[in-house]
CSV table of C-alpha atoms in Angstrom, one decimal:
chain,number,residue,atom,x,y,z
P,1364,UNK,CA,-111.0,-16.6,175.2
P,1365,UNK,CA,-108.2,-18.1,177.2
P,1366,UNK,CA,-105.8,-16.0,179.3
P,1367,UNK,CA,-103.0,-17.1,177.1
P,1368,UNK,CA,-104.7,-15.9,173.8
P,1369,UNK,CA,-105.8,-12.7,175.5
P,1370,UNK,CA,-102.3,-11.9,176.6
P,1371,UNK,CA,-100.8,-12.4,173.1
P,1372,UNK,CA,-103.4,-11.1,170.7
P,1373,UNK,CA,-103.8,-7.5,171.8
P,1374,UNK,CA,-100.0,-7.1,171.7
P,1375,UNK,CA,-99.7,-8.5,168.2
P,1376,UNK,CA,-102.6,-6.3,167.1
P,1377,UNK,CA,-100.9,-3.2,168.8
P,1378,UNK,CA,-97.7,-4.1,166.9
P,1379,UNK,CA,-99.6,-4.3,163.6
P,1380,UNK,CA,-101.3,-1.0,164.3
P,1381,UNK,CA,-98.0,0.7,165.1
P,1382,UNK,CA,-96.5,-0.7,161.9
P,1383,UNK,CA,-99.4,0.6,159.9
P,1384,UNK,CA,-99.3,4.0,161.5
P,1385,UNK,CA,-95.5,4.2,160.7
P,1386,UNK,CA,-96.1,3.3,157.0
P,1387,UNK,CA,-98.9,5.8,156.5
P,1388,UNK,CA,-97.0,8.6,158.3
P,1389,UNK,CA,-93.9,7.8,156.1
P,1390,UNK,CA,-95.9,8.3,152.9
P,1391,UNK,CA,-97.4,11.5,154.2
P,1392,UNK,CA,-94.0,12.8,155.2
P,1393,UNK,CA,-92.5,11.9,151.8
P,1394,UNK,CA,-95.3,13.6,150.0
P,1395,UNK,CA,-95.1,16.8,152.0
P,1396,UNK,CA,-91.4,17.1,153.0
P,1397,UNK,CA,-89.6,15.2,150.2
P,1398,UNK,CA,-86.7,12.7,150.9
P,1399,UNK,CA,-84.4,15.2,152.6
P,1400,UNK,CA,-87.1,16.2,155.2
P,1401,UNK,CA,-88.3,12.6,155.8
P,1402,UNK,CA,-86.1,11.1,158.5
P,1403,UNK,CA,-87.1,8.2,160.7
P,1404,UNK,CA,-87.4,10.6,163.7
P,1405,UNK,CA,-89.9,12.8,161.8
P,1406,UNK,CA,-92.0,9.9,160.8
P,1407,UNK,CA,-91.9,8.3,164.3
P,1408,UNK,CA,-93.1,11.6,165.8
P,1409,UNK,CA,-95.9,12.0,163.3
P,1410,UNK,CA,-97.0,8.4,164.0
P,1411,UNK,CA,-96.9,9.0,167.8
P,1412,UNK,CA,-94.3,6.3,168.3
P,1413,UNK,CA,-90.8,6.4,169.8
P,1414,UNK,CA,-87.8,6.3,167.5
P,1415,UNK,CA,-86.8,3.0,169.1
P,1416,UNK,CA,-90.1,1.4,168.3
P,1417,UNK,CA,-89.8,2.7,164.7
P,1418,UNK,CA,-86.4,1.1,164.4
P,1419,UNK,CA,-87.6,-2.1,165.9
P,1420,UNK,CA,-90.1,-2.4,163.0
P,1421,UNK,CA,-87.8,-0.9,160.3
P,1422,UNK,CA,-84.0,-1.1,161.0
P,1423,UNK,CA,-83.0,1.4,158.3
P,1424,UNK,CA,-84.5,4.5,156.7
P,1425,UNK,CA,-84.6,2.7,153.3
P,1426,UNK,CA,-86.5,-0.2,154.9
P,1427,UNK,CA,-89.2,2.2,156.2
P,1428,UNK,CA,-89.8,4.2,153.1
P,1429,UNK,CA,-89.6,1.3,150.6
P,1430,UNK,CA,-92.1,-0.7,152.7
P,1431,UNK,CA,-94.3,2.4,153.1
P,1432,UNK,CA,-94.7,3.0,149.3
P,1433,UNK,CA,-95.2,-0.7,148.8
P,1434,UNK,CA,-97.9,-0.9,151.5
P,1435,UNK,CA,-99.8,2.2,150.5
P,1436,UNK,CA,-99.7,1.1,146.8
P,1437,UNK,CA,-101.2,-2.3,147.7
P,1438,UNK,CA,-103.9,-0.5,149.8
P,1439,UNK,CA,-104.8,1.8,147.0
P,1440,UNK,CA,-104.9,-1.0,144.4
P,1441,UNK,CA,-107.2,-2.9,146.8
P,1442,UNK,CA,-109.4,0.2,147.2
P,1443,UNK,CA,-109.5,0.7,143.5
P,1444,UNK,CA,-110.5,-3.0,143.1
P,1445,UNK,CA,-113.5,-2.3,145.4
P,1446,UNK,CA,-114.4,0.9,143.4
P,1447,UNK,CA,-114.5,-1.0,140.2
P,1448,UNK,CA,-117.6,-2.8,141.4
P,1449,UNK,CA,-119.4,0.5,140.8
P,1450,UNK,CA,-118.0,1.0,137.2
P,1451,UNK,CA,-120.4,1.1,134.2
P,1452,UNK,CA,-120.4,-2.1,132.0
P,1453,UNK,CA,-118.0,-2.4,129.1
P,1454,UNK,CA,-118.1,0.5,126.7
P,1455,UNK,CA,-116.9,4.1,126.3
P,1456,UNK,CA,-118.2,5.2,129.8
P,1457,UNK,CA,-116.3,2.4,131.5
P,1458,UNK,CA,-113.1,3.1,129.6
P,1459,UNK,CA,-113.4,6.8,130.6
P,1460,UNK,CA,-114.1,5.9,134.3
P,1461,UNK,CA,-111.1,3.5,134.4
P,1462,UNK,CA,-108.7,6.1,132.8
P,1463,UNK,CA,-109.9,8.6,135.4
P,1464,UNK,CA,-109.2,6.0,138.2
P,1465,UNK,CA,-105.7,5.4,136.9
P,1466,UNK,CA,-104.9,9.1,136.5
P,1467,UNK,CA,-106.3,9.8,140.0
P,1468,UNK,CA,-103.8,7.2,141.4
P,1469,UNK,CA,-100.9,9.1,139.7
P,1470,UNK,CA,-101.9,12.6,140.7
P,1471,UNK,CA,-102.5,12.0,144.5
P,1472,UNK,CA,-100.2,12.1,147.5
P,1473,UNK,CA,-99.0,8.5,147.0
P,1474,UNK,CA,-97.5,9.3,143.6
P,1475,UNK,CA,-96.0,12.4,145.0
P,1476,UNK,CA,-94.4,10.3,147.8
P,1477,UNK,CA,-93.2,7.7,145.3
P,1478,UNK,CA,-91.7,10.4,143.1
P,1479,UNK,CA,-89.6,11.8,145.9
P,1480,UNK,CA,-88.4,8.3,146.6
P,1481,UNK,CA,-87.7,7.4,143.0
P,1482,UNK,CA,-85.7,10.6,142.4
P,1483,UNK,CA,-83.7,10.2,145.6
P,1484,UNK,CA,-82.9,6.6,144.5
P,1485,UNK,CA,-81.3,8.0,141.3
P,1486,UNK,CA,-78.4,9.3,143.3
P,1487,UNK,CA,-78.4,7.1,146.4
P,1488,UNK,CA,-77.1,3.6,146.0
P,1489,UNK,CA,-78.6,1.6,148.9
P,1490,UNK,CA,-82.0,3.0,148.0
P,1491,UNK,CA,-81.7,2.5,144.3
P,1492,UNK,CA,-81.5,-1.3,144.4
P,1493,UNK,CA,-84.6,-1.5,146.7
P,1494,UNK,CA,-86.6,0.9,144.5
P,1495,UNK,CA,-85.8,-0.8,141.2
P,1496,UNK,CA,-87.3,-4.0,142.7
P,1497,UNK,CA,-90.3,-2.1,144.0
P,1498,UNK,CA,-90.8,-0.4,140.7
P,1499,UNK,CA,-90.9,-3.7,138.8
P,1500,UNK,CA,-93.4,-5.1,141.3
P,1501,UNK,CA,-95.7,-2.0,141.4
P,1502,UNK,CA,-95.5,-1.6,137.6
P,1503,UNK,CA,-96.5,-5.2,137.0
P,1504,UNK,CA,-99.4,-5.1,139.5
P,1505,UNK,CA,-100.7,-1.7,138.1
P,1506,UNK,CA,-100.5,-2.9,134.5
P,1507,UNK,CA,-102.4,-6.2,135.4
P,1508,UNK,CA,-105.1,-4.2,137.2
P,1509,UNK,CA,-105.5,-1.8,134.3
P,1510,UNK,CA,-105.9,-4.6,131.8
P,1511,UNK,CA,-108.5,-6.3,134.0
P,1512,UNK,CA,-110.6,-3.2,134.6
P,1513,UNK,CA,-110.5,-2.2,130.9
P,1514,UNK,CA,-111.3,-5.7,129.8
P,1515,UNK,CA,-108.4,-5.4,127.4
P,1516,UNK,CA,-107.4,-8.4,125.2
P,1517,UNK,CA,-103.6,-8.2,125.2
P,1518,UNK,CA,-103.5,-11.0,122.6
P,1519,UNK,CA,-104.5,-8.5,120.0
P,1520,UNK,CA,-101.6,-6.5,118.5
P,1521,UNK,CA,-101.2,-3.0,119.8
P,1522,UNK,CA,-103.5,-3.4,122.8
P,1523,UNK,CA,-100.8,-4.1,125.3
P,1524,UNK,CA,-98.7,-1.1,124.2
P,1525,UNK,CA,-101.7,1.2,124.3
P,1526,UNK,CA,-102.5,0.2,127.9
P,1527,UNK,CA,-98.9,0.8,128.8
P,1528,UNK,CA,-99.0,4.2,127.0
P,1529,UNK,CA,-102.0,5.0,129.3
P,1530,UNK,CA,-100.0,4.4,132.4
P,1531,UNK,CA,-97.1,6.4,130.9
P,1532,UNK,CA,-99.4,9.3,130.2
P,1533,UNK,CA,-100.8,9.1,133.7
P,1534,UNK,CA,-97.3,9.2,135.2
P,1535,UNK,CA,-96.5,12.2,133.0
P,1536,UNK,CA,-99.7,13.9,134.2
P,1537,UNK,CA,-98.7,13.2,137.8
P,1538,UNK,CA,-95.4,14.9,137.2
P,1539,UNK,CA,-97.1,17.9,135.6
P,1540,UNK,CA,-99.2,18.2,138.7
P,1541,UNK,CA,-96.2,18.4,141.1
P,1542,UNK,CA,-95.8,22.2,141.4
P,1543,UNK,CA,-99.1,23.6,140.3
P,1544,UNK,CA,-102.7,22.4,140.0
P,1545,UNK,CA,-102.8,21.0,136.5
P,1546,UNK,CA,-106.5,19.8,136.9
P,1547,UNK,CA,-108.2,21.9,134.3
P,1548,UNK,CA,-105.7,21.1,131.5
P,1549,UNK,CA,-105.6,17.5,132.6
P,1550,UNK,CA,-109.4,17.1,132.3
P,1551,UNK,CA,-109.3,17.8,128.6
P,1552,UNK,CA,-106.3,15.5,128.0
P,1553,UNK,CA,-107.9,12.6,129.9
P,1554,UNK,CA,-111.2,12.9,128.1
P,1555,UNK,CA,-109.5,12.8,124.7
P,1556,UNK,CA,-107.2,9.9,125.8
P,1557,UNK,CA,-110.2,7.9,127.0
P,1558,UNK,CA,-112.0,8.4,123.7
P,1559,UNK,CA,-108.8,7.2,121.8
P,1560,UNK,CA,-108.2,4.3,124.1
P,1561,UNK,CA,-111.8,3.1,123.8
P,1562,UNK,CA,-111.6,3.2,120.0
P,1563,UNK,CA,-108.4,1.1,120.1
P,1564,UNK,CA,-110.0,-1.5,122.5
P,1565,UNK,CA,-113.3,-1.6,120.5
P,1566,UNK,CA,-111.6,-1.7,117.1
P,1567,UNK,CA,-108.9,-4.2,118.2
P,1568,UNK,CA,-110.5,-7.3,116.7
P,1569,UNK,CA,-110.6,-5.7,113.2
P,1570,UNK,CA,-106.8,-5.2,113.3
P,1571,UNK,CA,-105.5,-8.7,114.0
I,638,UNK,CA,-60.3,45.5,113.5
I,639,UNK,CA,-59.5,48.5,115.7
I,640,UNK,CA,-57.5,48.3,118.9
I,641,UNK,CA,-60.6,49.4,120.8
I,642,UNK,CA,-62.8,46.6,119.4
I,643,UNK,CA,-60.0,44.1,119.9
I,644,UNK,CA,-59.6,45.0,123.5
I,645,UNK,CA,-63.4,44.6,124.3
I,646,UNK,CA,-64.6,41.7,122.2
I,647,UNK,CA,-62.3,38.9,123.5
I,648,UNK,CA,-63.2,39.8,127.0
I,649,UNK,CA,-67.0,39.8,126.3
I,650,UNK,CA,-66.6,36.5,124.4
I,651,UNK,CA,-64.6,35.0,127.3
I,652,UNK,CA,-67.3,36.1,129.6
I,653,UNK,CA,-70.0,34.5,127.4
I,654,UNK,CA,-67.9,31.3,127.1
I,655,UNK,CA,-67.5,31.1,130.9
I,656,UNK,CA,-71.3,31.6,131.3
I,657,UNK,CA,-72.0,28.9,128.8
I,658,UNK,CA,-69.5,26.5,130.4
I,659,UNK,CA,-71.2,27.1,133.8
I,660,UNK,CA,-74.7,26.5,132.5
I,661,UNK,CA,-73.7,23.2,130.7
I,662,UNK,CA,-71.7,22.0,133.8
I,663,UNK,CA,-74.8,22.8,136.0
I,664,UNK,CA,-77.1,20.6,133.9
I,665,UNK,CA,-74.5,17.8,133.9
I,666,UNK,CA,-74.1,18.0,137.7
I,667,UNK,CA,-77.9,18.0,138.2
I,668,UNK,CA,-78.4,15.0,135.9
I,669,UNK,CA,-75.6,13.0,137.6
I,670,UNK,CA,-75.6,14.1,141.2
I,671,UNK,CA,-79.1,15.4,141.8
I,672,UNK,CA,-80.0,18.6,143.6
I,673,UNK,CA,-78.3,17.8,146.9
I,674,UNK,CA,-75.0,17.1,145.2
I,675,UNK,CA,-75.1,20.1,142.9
I,676,UNK,CA,-73.6,23.0,144.7
I,677,UNK,CA,-72.2,26.1,143.0
I,678,UNK,CA,-68.7,25.0,144.1
I,679,UNK,CA,-69.1,21.6,142.4
I,680,UNK,CA,-70.4,23.2,139.2
I,681,UNK,CA,-67.6,25.9,139.2
I,682,UNK,CA,-65.0,23.2,139.5
I,683,UNK,CA,-66.4,21.1,136.7
I,684,UNK,CA,-66.6,24.2,134.5
I,685,UNK,CA,-62.9,25.1,135.4
I,686,UNK,CA,-64.0,28.4,136.8
I,687,UNK,CA,-63.4,30.0,140.2
I,688,UNK,CA,-66.3,30.1,142.7
I,689,UNK,CA,-66.1,33.9,142.7
I,690,UNK,CA,-66.4,34.0,138.9
I,691,UNK,CA,-69.4,31.6,139.1
I,692,UNK,CA,-71.1,33.9,141.7
I,693,UNK,CA,-70.4,36.9,139.5
I,694,UNK,CA,-72.5,35.4,136.7
I,695,UNK,CA,-75.1,33.8,139.0
I,696,UNK,CA,-75.5,35.3,142.5
I,697,UNK,CA,-77.5,32.4,143.9
I,698,UNK,CA,-77.7,28.6,143.5
I,699,UNK,CA,-81.3,29.0,142.3
I,700,UNK,CA,-80.2,31.6,139.6
I,701,UNK,CA,-77.6,29.2,138.3
I,702,UNK,CA,-79.7,26.1,138.0
I,703,UNK,CA,-82.8,27.7,136.7
I,704,UNK,CA,-80.8,29.6,134.1
I,705,UNK,CA,-79.0,26.3,133.2
I,706,UNK,CA,-82.2,24.3,132.6
I,707,UNK,CA,-83.7,27.2,130.6
I,708,UNK,CA,-80.5,27.7,128.5
I,709,UNK,CA,-80.0,24.0,127.7
I,710,UNK,CA,-83.7,23.6,126.9
I,711,UNK,CA,-83.5,26.5,124.4
I,712,UNK,CA,-80.4,24.9,122.9
I,713,UNK,CA,-82.1,21.5,122.5
I,714,UNK,CA,-85.2,23.0,120.9
I,715,UNK,CA,-83.0,24.9,118.5
I,716,UNK,CA,-81.1,21.7,117.7
I,717,UNK,CA,-84.4,19.9,117.2
I,718,UNK,CA,-85.5,22.7,114.8
I,719,UNK,CA,-82.4,22.1,112.7
I,720,UNK,CA,-83.0,18.3,112.7
I,721,UNK,CA,-86.6,18.7,111.5
I,722,UNK,CA,-85.2,19.9,108.2
I,723,UNK,CA,-84.3,16.2,107.6
I,724,UNK,CA,-87.8,14.9,108.5
I,725,UNK,CA,-89.9,13.0,106.0
I,726,UNK,CA,-92.9,14.9,104.5
I,727,UNK,CA,-96.3,14.9,106.2
I,728,UNK,CA,-97.6,11.4,106.8
I,729,UNK,CA,-97.2,8.4,109.1
I,730,UNK,CA,-93.3,8.4,108.8
I,731,UNK,CA,-93.1,12.1,109.8
I,732,UNK,CA,-95.4,11.6,112.7
I,733,UNK,CA,-93.3,8.6,114.0
I,734,UNK,CA,-90.1,10.6,113.6
I,735,UNK,CA,-91.5,13.6,115.5
I,736,UNK,CA,-92.9,11.4,118.3
I,737,UNK,CA,-89.4,9.9,118.6
I,738,UNK,CA,-87.8,13.3,118.6
I,739,UNK,CA,-90.1,14.4,121.5
I,740,UNK,CA,-89.5,11.2,123.5
I,741,UNK,CA,-85.8,11.5,123.0
I,742,UNK,CA,-85.9,15.0,124.6
I,743,UNK,CA,-87.7,13.6,127.6
I,744,UNK,CA,-85.4,10.6,128.1
I,745,UNK,CA,-82.0,12.3,127.9
I,746,UNK,CA,-79.8,14.0,130.5
I,747,UNK,CA,-81.6,17.4,130.2
I,748,UNK,CA,-84.9,15.8,131.4
I,749,UNK,CA,-83.1,14.0,134.2
I,750,UNK,CA,-81.6,17.4,135.3
I,751,UNK,CA,-84.9,19.1,135.1
I,752,UNK,CA,-86.6,16.3,137.0
I,753,UNK,CA,-84.2,16.7,140.0
I,754,UNK,CA,-84.8,20.5,139.9
I,755,UNK,CA,-88.6,20.1,139.7
I,756,UNK,CA,-88.7,17.7,142.6
I,757,UNK,CA,-86.4,19.8,144.8
I,758,UNK,CA,-88.7,22.8,144.0
I,759,UNK,CA,-91.7,20.9,145.4
I,760,UNK,CA,-90.2,21.4,149.0
I,761,UNK,CA,-87.9,24.4,148.6
I,762,UNK,CA,-89.7,27.7,148.4
I,763,UNK,CA,-87.2,30.1,146.8
I,764,UNK,CA,-86.7,27.5,144.0
I,765,UNK,CA,-90.4,26.8,143.6
I,766,UNK,CA,-91.4,30.2,142.3
I,767,UNK,CA,-88.6,30.2,139.7
I,768,UNK,CA,-89.4,26.8,138.5
I,769,UNK,CA,-93.1,27.3,138.1
I,770,UNK,CA,-92.3,30.3,135.8
I,771,UNK,CA,-89.7,28.2,133.9
I,772,UNK,CA,-92.2,25.3,133.6
I,773,UNK,CA,-94.8,27.5,132.0
I,774,UNK,CA,-92.3,28.9,129.6
I,775,UNK,CA,-90.7,25.6,128.6
I,776,UNK,CA,-94.2,23.9,128.4
I,777,UNK,CA,-95.5,26.5,126.0
I,778,UNK,CA,-92.4,26.4,123.8
I,779,UNK,CA,-92.3,22.6,123.6
I,780,UNK,CA,-96.0,22.4,122.8
I,781,UNK,CA,-95.7,25.1,120.1
I,782,UNK,CA,-92.7,23.2,118.5
I,783,UNK,CA,-94.6,19.9,118.6
I,784,UNK,CA,-97.6,21.4,116.9
I,785,UNK,CA,-95.4,22.9,114.2
I,786,UNK,CA,-93.4,19.8,113.5
I,787,UNK,CA,-96.5,17.6,113.4
I,788,UNK,CA,-98.3,20.0,111.2
I,789,UNK,CA,-101.3,19.7,113.6
I,790,UNK,CA,-104.3,21.8,113.1
I,791,UNK,CA,-105.4,22.8,116.7
I,792,UNK,CA,-108.6,24.4,115.4
I,793,UNK,CA,-110.0,20.9,115.0
I,794,UNK,CA,-111.6,19.4,118.2
I,795,UNK,CA,-109.4,16.9,120.0
I,796,UNK,CA,-106.1,17.7,118.2
I,797,UNK,CA,-104.7,20.1,120.8
I,798,UNK,CA,-105.4,17.6,123.7
I,799,UNK,CA,-103.9,14.7,121.7
I,800,UNK,CA,-100.7,16.7,121.1
I,801,UNK,CA,-100.7,17.5,124.8
I,802,UNK,CA,-101.2,13.8,125.7
I,803,UNK,CA,-98.1,13.0,123.5
I,804,UNK,CA,-96.0,15.4,125.7
I,805,UNK,CA,-97.5,13.9,128.9
I,806,UNK,CA,-96.8,10.4,127.7
I,807,UNK,CA,-93.2,11.4,126.8
I,808,UNK,CA,-92.8,12.9,130.3
I,809,UNK,CA,-94.0,9.7,131.9
I,810,UNK,CA,-91.6,7.7,129.7
I,811,UNK,CA,-88.8,10.0,130.9
I,812,UNK,CA,-89.7,9.2,134.5
I,813,UNK,CA,-89.9,5.4,133.8
I,814,UNK,CA,-86.3,5.7,132.4
I,815,UNK,CA,-84.8,7.2,135.5
I,816,UNK,CA,-83.6,4.1,137.4
I,817,UNK,CA,-83.3,1.5,134.7
I,818,UNK,CA,-83.0,1.4,130.9
I,819,UNK,CA,-86.6,1.4,129.7
I,820,UNK,CA,-85.6,1.5,126.0
I,821,UNK,CA,-87.0,-1.9,124.8
I,822,UNK,CA,-90.4,-1.4,126.4
I,823,UNK,CA,-90.5,2.2,125.4
I,824,UNK,CA,-89.9,1.4,121.7
I,825,UNK,CA,-93.1,-0.6,121.5
I,826,UNK,CA,-95.2,2.1,123.3
I,827,UNK,CA,-93.8,4.9,121.1
I,828,UNK,CA,-94.4,2.9,117.9
I,829,UNK,CA,-98.0,2.3,118.8
I,830,UNK,CA,-98.6,5.8,120.0
I,831,UNK,CA,-97.2,7.3,116.8
I,832,UNK,CA,-99.6,5.1,114.8
I,833,UNK,CA,-102.6,6.3,116.9
I,834,UNK,CA,-101.5,10.0,116.8
I,835,UNK,CA,-101.1,9.9,113.1
I,836,UNK,CA,-104.6,8.4,112.7
I,837,UNK,CA,-106.0,11.3,114.9
I,838,UNK,CA,-104.1,13.9,112.8
I,839,UNK,CA,-105.1,12.4,109.5
I,840,UNK,CA,-108.8,11.7,110.5
I,841,UNK,CA,-109.1,15.1,112.2
I,842,UNK,CA,-110.9,16.9,109.3
I,843,UNK,CA,-113.6,14.2,109.2
I,844,UNK,CA,-114.5,14.8,112.9
I,845,UNK,CA,-115.2,18.6,113.0
């Protein structure tokens, strides 16, 4: 390793680590404190970074939180992609496992953080434009992943809409879990939904 | 009409009218301005009422907005109950019409208002307790109405969960409609779900 490389690389890697700590702290703050309580100063403190350093990475509050939800979503999707290596082969058990994976994404702290950001964006204009773009991107990525994991053939009428309905239901379950633990009720709904979705996927060829 | 009755009734009816104007203005404000923008003063001004009169009816901000979402929900459910007189008889067309009714409830200004209140309640304690109670009440009422309108037999395994899944999906569709007009995508999802739900309701007796 040359002196030149040694003097640059640790600094770049420190900068990347700082950035990542800020993004993760931002999502934690949003999930716990909501939009009002999540200032850049609060996030910087949680990340163990000066406010100046935080602003060097993210000039505005909107930059920080939009990037945070985007970053953590990409990480979760990548983690889910690894988990799917362990899924059962095609069939009712795989469908049930994938539906559970999707619902878990929508009922965890990331969804809670995103929900605070989405709702704040409804009444705050600089944020709104950013979040609409993010929503399109995240929505497309999540849908594509669901289709892949389910092995769904979207060329068959009704399959695309039923996969979308699954994401919509998961989003609704996430919202129902905001103030109270909705776990016991949710388990029954998810089990029944998985059964129905699997029947749609399995029967799909007979319908076209 | 006696003088006595005449002197009391208009005053009571003015008071009821004031209360109603405040509740309706509160839901409008929440839907448009979110929780931060919805103060008692803003609502009183919109309702054409003094701030003192507003506080006479609703001592705290939490009282006003919780009562508002409860009142408007009860009114919407009553209005839906009237509309159901016009529904087609049992069968796929009725199921589709009921699913559309439910989804319309979750994609209008009332849902938007409730969403702002729900999300604020996640990080504000005096509000949280009130909203959890309201959520239980509204959830039970909406579920009961859906079961009745669909003519669903909840004694049959899977039916209760599928009706619940319909409400969860509608809630998710409401959230997806917050920042952009999701109408065209939603139409396809709702059509497909109505077809699936109708098959579950119609096939239900064969499964028990």
